[in-house]
């Protein structure tokens, strides 16, 4: 297992981190099970196998698996496993309304995890709204206090918004680490490669989430992309991981693994994925894959969010992202499912009143009104 130094801190961690958001589940859970739908026997075997084979970074959150992922880890890391890993979990920012909430959630998490401290504590999913909450509820003071009294060792945040906000947040506090979405299709999305390098230069360890774009870069790929990796000794997942690991600024790559085979394969991949180890020829293959996917992109929206807030509440970048993903990865049902969620929240394209405010500020000069109509027709 490759190991990388944790930013400015004086220890290293395994390159592969175990993400506990997609553990194996059972169809009909025992109503008395403390871990809900998680398939305890399979999942505990996978986590312990990973630790026994060099993985020592484990990531979970208050909300994963209907709030059972932390409970699962509290049990799975018994028998000495807790002491062998750095355990990361996250403050559910969408539930925080005051400073006291932070203490309350952390106390609950320590109980669930059956531990007296969390090694890596993150503010979950920062974007503009939750960053406001951080300031209004003095959450940074809470982090200082929790570090000082030993409830948490290191403080970080996970991020889903644009690059300028990412830089603002990086600069606003003495963070130990951050967690960003990064894969060969998201090189310039959200924090992207510029954010990765910005954070690393400031001494933050950078933990990667969604390295396979939630699995879309691993399974069910169009033949034109799948064929790029054939004959090269490794699956599409292997090569997608290798792209991420090639960046020396990347510290940990989280993988949400659902089977033991995936655990074994990803351990093998991360054992050889040294920084800057891809050849020019291999890097060119990723450019081909990117070009193929980009050609299928319906809307060249960069998610800069200048179009927001929409007076009618239309979640414009989300509508376009759902449409793009449905077409690029050929997953129409998944697209319709996500779009139904927006419809239920009155944030879908059917709310558009064609006022044109968004079009007047879109730096890409997109014909947003017309594109929203097309997206709606394709997704309902
Ligand atoms: N803080 C945040 O806002 C946030 C957001 C997202 C994720 N995360 C964290 O980051 C972790 C990683 O993100 P992610 O789970 O989205 O990662 P990902 O690696 O992009 O996607 C995980 C999916 O990839 C598939 N997979 C994994 N290894 C594979 C292999 N060797 N071959 C084929 N398919 C493979 C699995 O699909 P199957 O399930 O079909 O087997 C799995 O569900 C999460 O588990 C979570 O801990 C945090």
Coordinates of C-alpha atoms and ligand atoms in Angstrom, one line a residue:
X1 CA 0.0 0.0 0.0
X2 CA 1.4 3.4 -1.0
X3 CA 1.5 5.9 1.8
X4 CA 1.4 9.7 1.6
X5 CA 2.3 12.4 4.1
X6 CA -0.8 14.1 5.6
X7 CA -0.2 17.7 4.4
X8 CA 1.8 19.8 6.8
X9 CA 1.4 17.2 9.7
X10 CA 4.1 14.8 10.7
X11 CA 2.5 11.5 9.9
X12 CA 1.5 9.6 6.8
X13 CA -1.6 7.6 5.9
X14 CA -2.6 4.9 3.4
X15 CA -3.3 6.2 -0.1
X16 CA -6.6 4.2 -0.1
X17 CA -9.2 5.3 2.4
X18 CA -12.3 3.2 3.1
X19 CA -15.4 5.3 2.4
X20 CA -18.3 4.0 4.4
X21 CA -21.2 5.5 2.4
X22 CA -21.7 2.5 0.1
X23 CA -21.3 -0.6 2.4
X24 CA -23.0 -3.8 1.3
X25 CA -26.7 -4.0 2.4
X26 CA -29.4 -6.6 2.9
X27 CA -32.8 -6.4 1.2
X28 CA -34.7 -7.4 4.4
X29 CA -33.0 -6.2 7.5
X30 CA -33.6 -7.6 10.9
X31 CA -35.8 -5.0 12.6
X32 CA -33.6 -5.3 15.8
X33 CA -30.3 -4.8 13.9
X34 CA -28.4 -1.8 15.3
X35 CA -26.9 -1.3 11.9
X36 CA -30.1 -1.1 9.9
X37 CA -29.7 -2.3 6.3
X38 CA -26.0 -2.7 6.4
X39 CA -24.9 -6.3 5.8
X40 CA -22.9 -6.5 9.0
X41 CA -21.1 -9.8 8.4
X42 CA -19.9 -8.8 4.9
X43 CA -19.1 -5.2 5.7
X44 CA -17.1 -6.0 8.8
X45 CA -15.1 -8.6 6.9
X46 CA -14.3 -6.0 4.2
X47 CA -13.3 -3.3 6.6
X48 CA -11.0 -5.5 8.7
X49 CA -9.5 -7.1 5.6
X50 CA -8.7 -3.6 4.3
X51 CA -7.1 -2.6 7.6
X52 CA -5.1 -5.9 7.8
X53 CA -3.8 -5.1 4.3
X54 CA -2.6 -1.6 5.0
X55 CA -5.6 0.7 4.9
X56 CA -5.6 3.0 7.9
X57 CA -7.9 5.9 6.9
X58 CA -11.7 5.3 7.3
X59 CA -14.3 7.9 6.3
X60 CA -17.9 8.1 7.5
X61 CA -20.5 10.7 8.3
X62 CA -23.4 11.3 10.6
X63 CA -25.9 10.7 7.8
X64 CA -24.5 7.7 5.9
X65 CA -26.7 4.6 5.6
X66 CA -29.6 6.3 7.4
X67 CA -27.3 7.3 10.3
X68 CA -26.1 3.7 10.8
X69 CA -22.7 3.9 9.3
X70 CA -21.1 5.3 12.4
X71 CA -22.9 2.7 14.6
X72 CA -21.5 0.1 12.2
X73 CA -18.0 1.4 12.6
X74 CA -18.3 1.5 16.4
X75 CA -18.8 -2.2 16.2
X76 CA -16.5 -3.1 13.3
X77 CA -13.5 -1.4 14.8
X78 CA -13.7 -3.3 18.1
X79 CA -10.9 -5.9 18.9
X80 CA -8.1 -3.4 18.5
X81 CA -9.0 -2.1 15.0
X82 CA -10.0 1.4 16.3
X83 CA -6.4 2.0 17.4
X84 CA -5.0 1.0 14.1
X85 CA -6.8 3.6 12.0
X86 CA -7.4 7.3 11.6
X87 CA -11.2 7.7 11.8
X88 CA -12.9 10.5 9.9
X89 CA -16.5 11.6 10.4
X90 CA -18.5 14.8 9.7
X91 CA -20.7 17.3 11.4
X92 CA -24.1 17.4 9.6
X93 CA -24.1 21.1 8.7
X94 CA -27.7 21.0 7.4
X95 CA -28.8 20.2 11.0
X96 CA -26.8 22.9 12.7
X97 CA -28.7 25.9 13.9
X98 CA -26.5 27.1 16.8
X99 CA -23.1 26.5 18.3
X100 CA -24.5 24.1 21.0
X101 CA -25.8 21.8 18.2
X102 CA -22.1 21.1 17.2
X103 CA -21.2 19.8 20.7
X104 CA -24.4 17.8 20.8
X105 CA -23.8 16.1 17.5
X106 CA -20.1 15.4 18.3
X107 CA -21.1 13.8 21.6
X108 CA -23.6 11.6 19.8
X109 CA -21.1 10.6 17.2
X110 CA -18.5 9.6 19.8
X111 CA -21.1 7.4 21.4
X112 CA -22.1 5.8 18.1
X113 CA -18.4 5.3 17.2
X114 CA -17.6 3.9 20.7
X115 CA -14.5 6.1 20.9
X116 CA -13.3 9.0 23.0
X117 CA -12.0 11.0 20.0
X118 CA -12.4 11.5 16.3
X119 CA -9.1 11.7 14.4
X120 CA -10.4 13.7 11.4
X121 CA -13.5 15.8 11.9
X122 CA -15.0 17.5 8.9
X123 CA -17.7 20.1 8.4
X124 CA -19.9 18.2 5.9
X125 CA -20.5 19.5 2.5
X126 CA -19.6 23.1 2.7
X127 CA -21.0 25.4 0.1
X128 CA -22.4 29.0 0.2
X129 CA -25.3 28.2 2.6
X130 CA -23.4 26.1 5.1
X131 CA -20.5 28.4 5.0
X132 CA -22.9 31.1 6.2
X133 CA -24.0 28.8 9.0
X134 CA -20.4 28.2 10.0
X135 CA -20.0 31.9 10.5
X136 CA -23.3 32.6 12.1
X137 CA -23.1 29.7 14.6
X138 CA -19.4 30.2 15.5
X139 CA -18.6 26.7 14.2
X140 CA -14.9 27.5 13.8
X141 CA -14.7 28.3 17.6
X142 CA -16.3 25.0 18.2
X143 CA -13.5 23.3 16.2
X144 CA -10.9 25.1 18.2
X145 CA -12.5 24.0 21.5
X146 CA -13.0 20.4 20.4
X147 CA -9.3 20.2 19.3
X148 CA -8.1 21.8 22.5
X149 CA -10.0 19.4 24.7
X150 CA -9.1 16.3 22.6
X151 CA -12.5 15.4 21.3
X152 CA -11.1 15.8 17.8
X153 CA -7.5 15.6 16.6
X154 CA -7.6 17.4 13.3
X155 CA -10.2 19.7 11.6
X156 CA -11.2 19.8 8.0
X157 CA -14.2 20.3 5.6
X158 CA -15.7 18.5 2.7
X159 CA -16.7 20.7 -0.2
X160 CA -19.3 21.0 -3.0
X161 CA -19.3 24.5 -4.6
X162 CA -17.2 26.7 -6.8
X163 CA -13.5 27.3 -6.8
X164 CA -13.6 30.9 -5.5
X165 CA -15.6 29.9 -2.4
X166 CA -13.2 26.9 -2.0
X167 CA -10.2 29.3 -1.8
X168 CA -12.1 31.6 0.5
X169 CA -12.7 28.8 2.9
X170 CA -9.2 27.4 2.7
X171 CA -7.9 30.9 3.7
X172 CA -10.4 31.5 6.5
X173 CA -9.1 29.0 9.1
X174 CA -6.0 26.9 10.0
X175 CA -7.4 23.7 8.5
X176 CA -5.5 20.5 8.7
X177 CA -7.2 18.9 5.6
X178 CA -10.1 19.2 3.2
X179 CA -12.1 16.7 1.1
X180 CA -12.9 17.4 -2.5
X181 CA -14.7 15.6 -5.4
X182 CA -12.0 14.7 -8.0
X183 CA -11.7 12.3 -10.9
X184 CA -10.7 12.5 -14.6
X185 CA -14.2 13.9 -15.5
X186 CA -14.1 16.5 -12.8
X187 CA -10.7 17.9 -13.4
X188 CA -12.1 21.4 -13.6
X189 CA -15.4 21.0 -11.6
X190 CA -16.0 22.5 -8.2
X191 CA -12.5 22.8 -6.5
X192 CA -10.9 20.8 -9.4
X193 CA -7.2 20.6 -10.0
X194 CA -6.7 24.3 -9.2
X195 CA -8.3 23.9 -5.8
X196 CA -6.3 20.7 -5.2
X197 CA -3.0 22.5 -5.8
X198 CA -4.1 25.6 -3.9
X199 CA -5.0 23.6 -0.7
X200 CA -1.9 21.4 -1.0
X201 CA 0.4 24.5 -1.3
X202 CA -1.1 25.8 1.9
X203 CA -0.2 22.6 3.7
X204 CA -3.6 21.0 3.8
X205 CA -3.8 17.3 3.2
X206 CA -6.3 16.7 0.4
X207 CA -8.7 13.7 0.7
X208 CA -10.5 12.7 -2.5
X209 CA -14.1 11.6 -2.7
X210 CA -15.9 10.3 -5.7
X211 CA -12.7 9.2 -7.6
X212 CA -14.9 7.0 -9.8
X213 CA -17.6 9.6 -10.0
X214 CA -19.7 7.4 -7.8
X215 CA -19.0 4.3 -9.9
X216 CA -19.8 5.9 -13.3
X217 CA -16.2 5.7 -14.5
X218 CA -16.0 2.0 -13.5
X219 CA -19.0 0.2 -14.8
X220 CA -21.3 0.3 -17.8
X221 CA -18.9 2.5 -19.8
X222 CA -19.6 3.1 -23.5
X223 CA -17.5 0.7 -25.6
X224 CA -15.4 3.6 -27.0
X225 CA -14.1 4.4 -23.5
X226 CA -13.9 0.8 -22.2
X227 CA -11.8 -0.2 -25.2
X228 CA -9.1 2.5 -24.2
X229 CA -8.1 0.4 -21.2
X230 CA -8.2 -3.0 -22.8
X231 CA -5.0 -5.0 -23.0
X232 CA -3.3 -2.7 -20.5
X233 CA -3.6 -4.9 -17.4
X234 CA -6.3 -3.3 -15.3
X235 CA -10.0 -2.5 -15.2
X236 CA -11.6 0.9 -16.0
X237 CA -11.7 1.5 -12.2
X238 CA -8.0 0.8 -11.9
X239 CA -7.2 3.4 -14.5
X240 CA -9.6 6.0 -13.1
X241 CA -7.9 5.6 -9.7
X242 CA -4.5 5.8 -11.3
X243 CA -5.4 9.2 -12.8
X244 CA -6.3 10.6 -9.4
X245 CA -3.3 9.0 -7.6
X246 CA -0.9 10.4 -10.3
X247 CA -1.3 13.9 -8.7
X248 CA 1.4 14.2 -5.9
X249 CA -0.9 16.7 -4.1
X250 CA -3.5 14.0 -3.5
X251 CA -3.1 12.5 0.0
X252 CA -5.9 9.9 0.4
X253 CA -8.3 8.5 -2.2
X254 CA -11.6 7.4 -0.6
X255 CA -13.4 4.5 -2.3
X256 CA -16.9 3.5 -1.4
X257 CA -16.6 -0.3 -1.9
X258 CA -19.5 -2.6 -2.0
X259 CA -17.8 -6.0 -2.4
X260 CA -14.7 -7.8 -1.2
X261 CA -13.5 -8.1 -4.8
X262 CA -13.5 -4.3 -5.1
X263 CA -11.6 -4.0 -1.8
X264 CA -9.0 -6.4 -3.1
X265 CA -8.7 -4.8 -6.5
X266 CA -8.4 -1.3 -5.0
X267 CA -5.8 -2.3 -2.5
X268 CA -3.8 -3.8 -5.4
X269 CA -4.2 -0.6 -7.5
X270 CA -3.2 1.7 -4.6
X271 CA -0.1 -0.5 -4.0
X272 CA 1.4 0.6 -7.3
X273 CA -0.1 4.0 -7.8
X274 CA 2.9 6.2 -7.2
X275 CA 2.7 10.0 -7.9
X276 CA 3.7 11.0 -11.5
X277 CA 3.9 7.3 -12.5
X278 CA 1.6 7.5 -15.6
X279 CA 3.3 7.6 -19.0
X280 CA 2.6 10.3 -21.6
X281 CA 0.8 7.6 -23.6
X282 CA -1.4 6.6 -20.7
X283 CA -2.2 10.3 -19.9
X284 CA -3.3 10.7 -23.6
X285 CA -5.9 8.0 -23.1
X286 CA -7.6 10.0 -20.4
X287 CA -7.7 13.0 -22.8
X288 CA -9.5 10.7 -25.3
X289 CA -12.0 9.6 -22.6
X290 CA -12.6 13.2 -21.5
X291 CA -13.1 14.3 -25.1
X292 CA -15.6 11.4 -25.8
X293 CA -17.6 12.3 -22.7
X294 CA -17.5 16.0 -23.4
X295 CA -18.8 15.5 -26.9
X296 CA -21.9 14.0 -25.4
X297 CA -22.4 16.9 -23.0
X298 CA -25.7 18.6 -23.6
X299 CA -25.0 21.9 -21.8
X300 CA -21.6 23.4 -21.3
X301 CA -22.5 24.6 -17.9
X302 CA -19.4 25.1 -15.6
X303 CA -21.5 25.2 -12.4
X304 CA -20.2 28.7 -11.7
X305 CA -23.6 29.5 -10.3
X306 CA -23.7 33.1 -11.4
X307 CA -27.3 32.3 -12.5
X308 CA -28.4 31.8 -8.9
X309 CA -30.6 32.6 -7.1
X310 CA -33.3 32.2 -9.7
X311 CA -36.4 34.3 -8.7
X312 CA -38.5 31.2 -9.3
X313 CA -36.2 28.9 -7.4
X314 CA -35.1 26.8 -10.3
X315 CA -31.9 24.9 -9.4
X316 CA -30.4 25.7 -12.8
X317 CA -27.0 24.1 -12.6
X318 CA -28.5 20.9 -11.0
X319 CA -31.0 20.5 -13.8
X320 CA -28.2 20.7 -16.3
X321 CA -25.9 18.4 -14.3
X322 CA -28.7 15.8 -14.1
X323 CA -29.3 16.0 -17.9
X324 CA -25.6 15.9 -18.8
X325 CA -25.0 12.9 -16.5
X326 CA -28.0 11.0 -17.9
X327 CA -26.8 11.5 -21.5
X328 CA -23.0 11.3 -21.0
X329 CA -23.1 8.0 -19.0
X330 CA -26.2 6.7 -20.7
X331 CA -28.2 6.5 -17.5
X332 CA -31.7 7.8 -18.4
X333 CA -33.5 6.2 -15.4
X334 CA -31.0 7.6 -12.9
X335 CA -31.5 11.1 -14.5
X336 CA -35.3 10.8 -14.2
X337 CA -35.0 9.7 -10.6
X338 CA -32.8 12.7 -9.7
X339 CA -35.1 15.0 -11.7
X340 CA -38.2 13.8 -9.8
X341 CA -36.5 14.9 -6.6
X342 CA -36.1 18.4 -8.0
X343 CA -39.8 18.4 -9.2
X344 CA -41.0 17.5 -5.8
X345 CA -39.0 20.4 -4.3
X346 CA -40.3 22.9 -6.9
X347 CA -36.8 23.4 -8.2
X348 CA -37.2 21.8 -11.6
X349 CA -37.3 23.5 -15.0
X350 CA -41.1 23.6 -15.0
X351 CA -40.9 26.5 -12.6
X352 CA -39.0 28.8 -15.1
X353 CA -41.0 32.0 -15.8
X354 CA -38.6 32.9 -18.7
X355 CA -37.7 36.2 -17.0
X356 CA -34.2 35.9 -18.5
X357 CA -32.3 37.1 -15.4
X358 CA -30.0 34.1 -15.5
X359 CA -29.2 34.6 -19.2
X360 CA -28.1 38.2 -18.6
X361 CA -25.4 37.0 -16.1
X362 CA -24.3 33.6 -17.5
X363 CA -20.5 33.9 -18.4
X364 CA -21.0 31.1 -20.9
X365 CA -23.8 32.9 -22.7
X366 CA -26.0 29.8 -22.5
X367 CA -29.5 30.0 -23.8
X368 CA -30.7 28.9 -20.4
X369 CA -34.5 29.3 -20.9
X370 CA -34.5 27.2 -24.0
X371 CA -32.1 24.6 -22.5
X372 CA -34.2 24.3 -19.4
X373 CA -37.2 23.4 -21.6
X374 CA -35.2 20.8 -23.5
X375 CA -33.9 19.3 -20.2
X376 CA -37.4 19.1 -18.8
X377 CA -38.7 17.3 -21.9
X378 CA -35.9 14.8 -21.7
X379 CA -36.1 14.1 -18.0
X380 CA -39.9 13.8 -17.3
Ligands
LIG1 N1 -18.3 14.6 2.1 C1 -19.1 14.5 1.1 O1 -19.9 15.4 0.7 C2 -19.0 13.1 0.4 C3 -19.7 12.9 -0.8 C4 -19.6 11.7 -1.5 C5 -18.7 10.8 -1.0 N2 -18.0 11.0 0.2 C6 -17.1 10.0 0.8 O2 -16.2 9.6 -0.2 C7 -16.3 8.2 -0.4 C8 -15.9 7.8 -1.8 O3 -16.9 8.4 -2.7 P1 -17.7 7.4 -3.5 O4 -18.2 6.3 -2.7 O5 -18.7 8.2 -4.3 O6 -16.5 6.8 -4.4 P2 -16.4 6.3 -5.9 O7 -15.2 5.4 -5.8 O8 -16.4 7.4 -6.9 O9 -17.7 5.4 -6.2 C9 -18.0 4.3 -5.4 C10 -18.7 3.2 -6.3 O10 -17.7 2.8 -7.2 C11 -17.8 1.4 -7.4 N3 -16.5 0.8 -7.2 C12 -15.5 0.9 -6.2 N4 -14.5 0.2 -6.5 C13 -14.7 -0.4 -7.7 C14 -13.9 -1.3 -8.5 N5 -12.7 -1.7 -8.2 N6 -14.5 -1.8 -9.6 C15 -15.7 -1.4 -10.0 N7 -16.5 -0.5 -9.3 C16 -16.0 -0.1 -8.2 C17 -18.8 0.9 -6.3 O11 -19.9 0.5 -7.0 P3 -20.9 -0.6 -6.5 O12 -21.6 0.0 -5.3 O13 -21.9 -0.8 -7.7 O14 -20.1 -1.8 -6.2 C18 -19.1 2.0 -5.4 O15 -20.4 2.2 -5.0 C19 -17.7 7.8 0.1 O16 -17.8 6.4 0.4 C20 -17.8 8.7 1.3 O17 -17.1 8.1 2.4 C21 -18.2 12.2 0.9

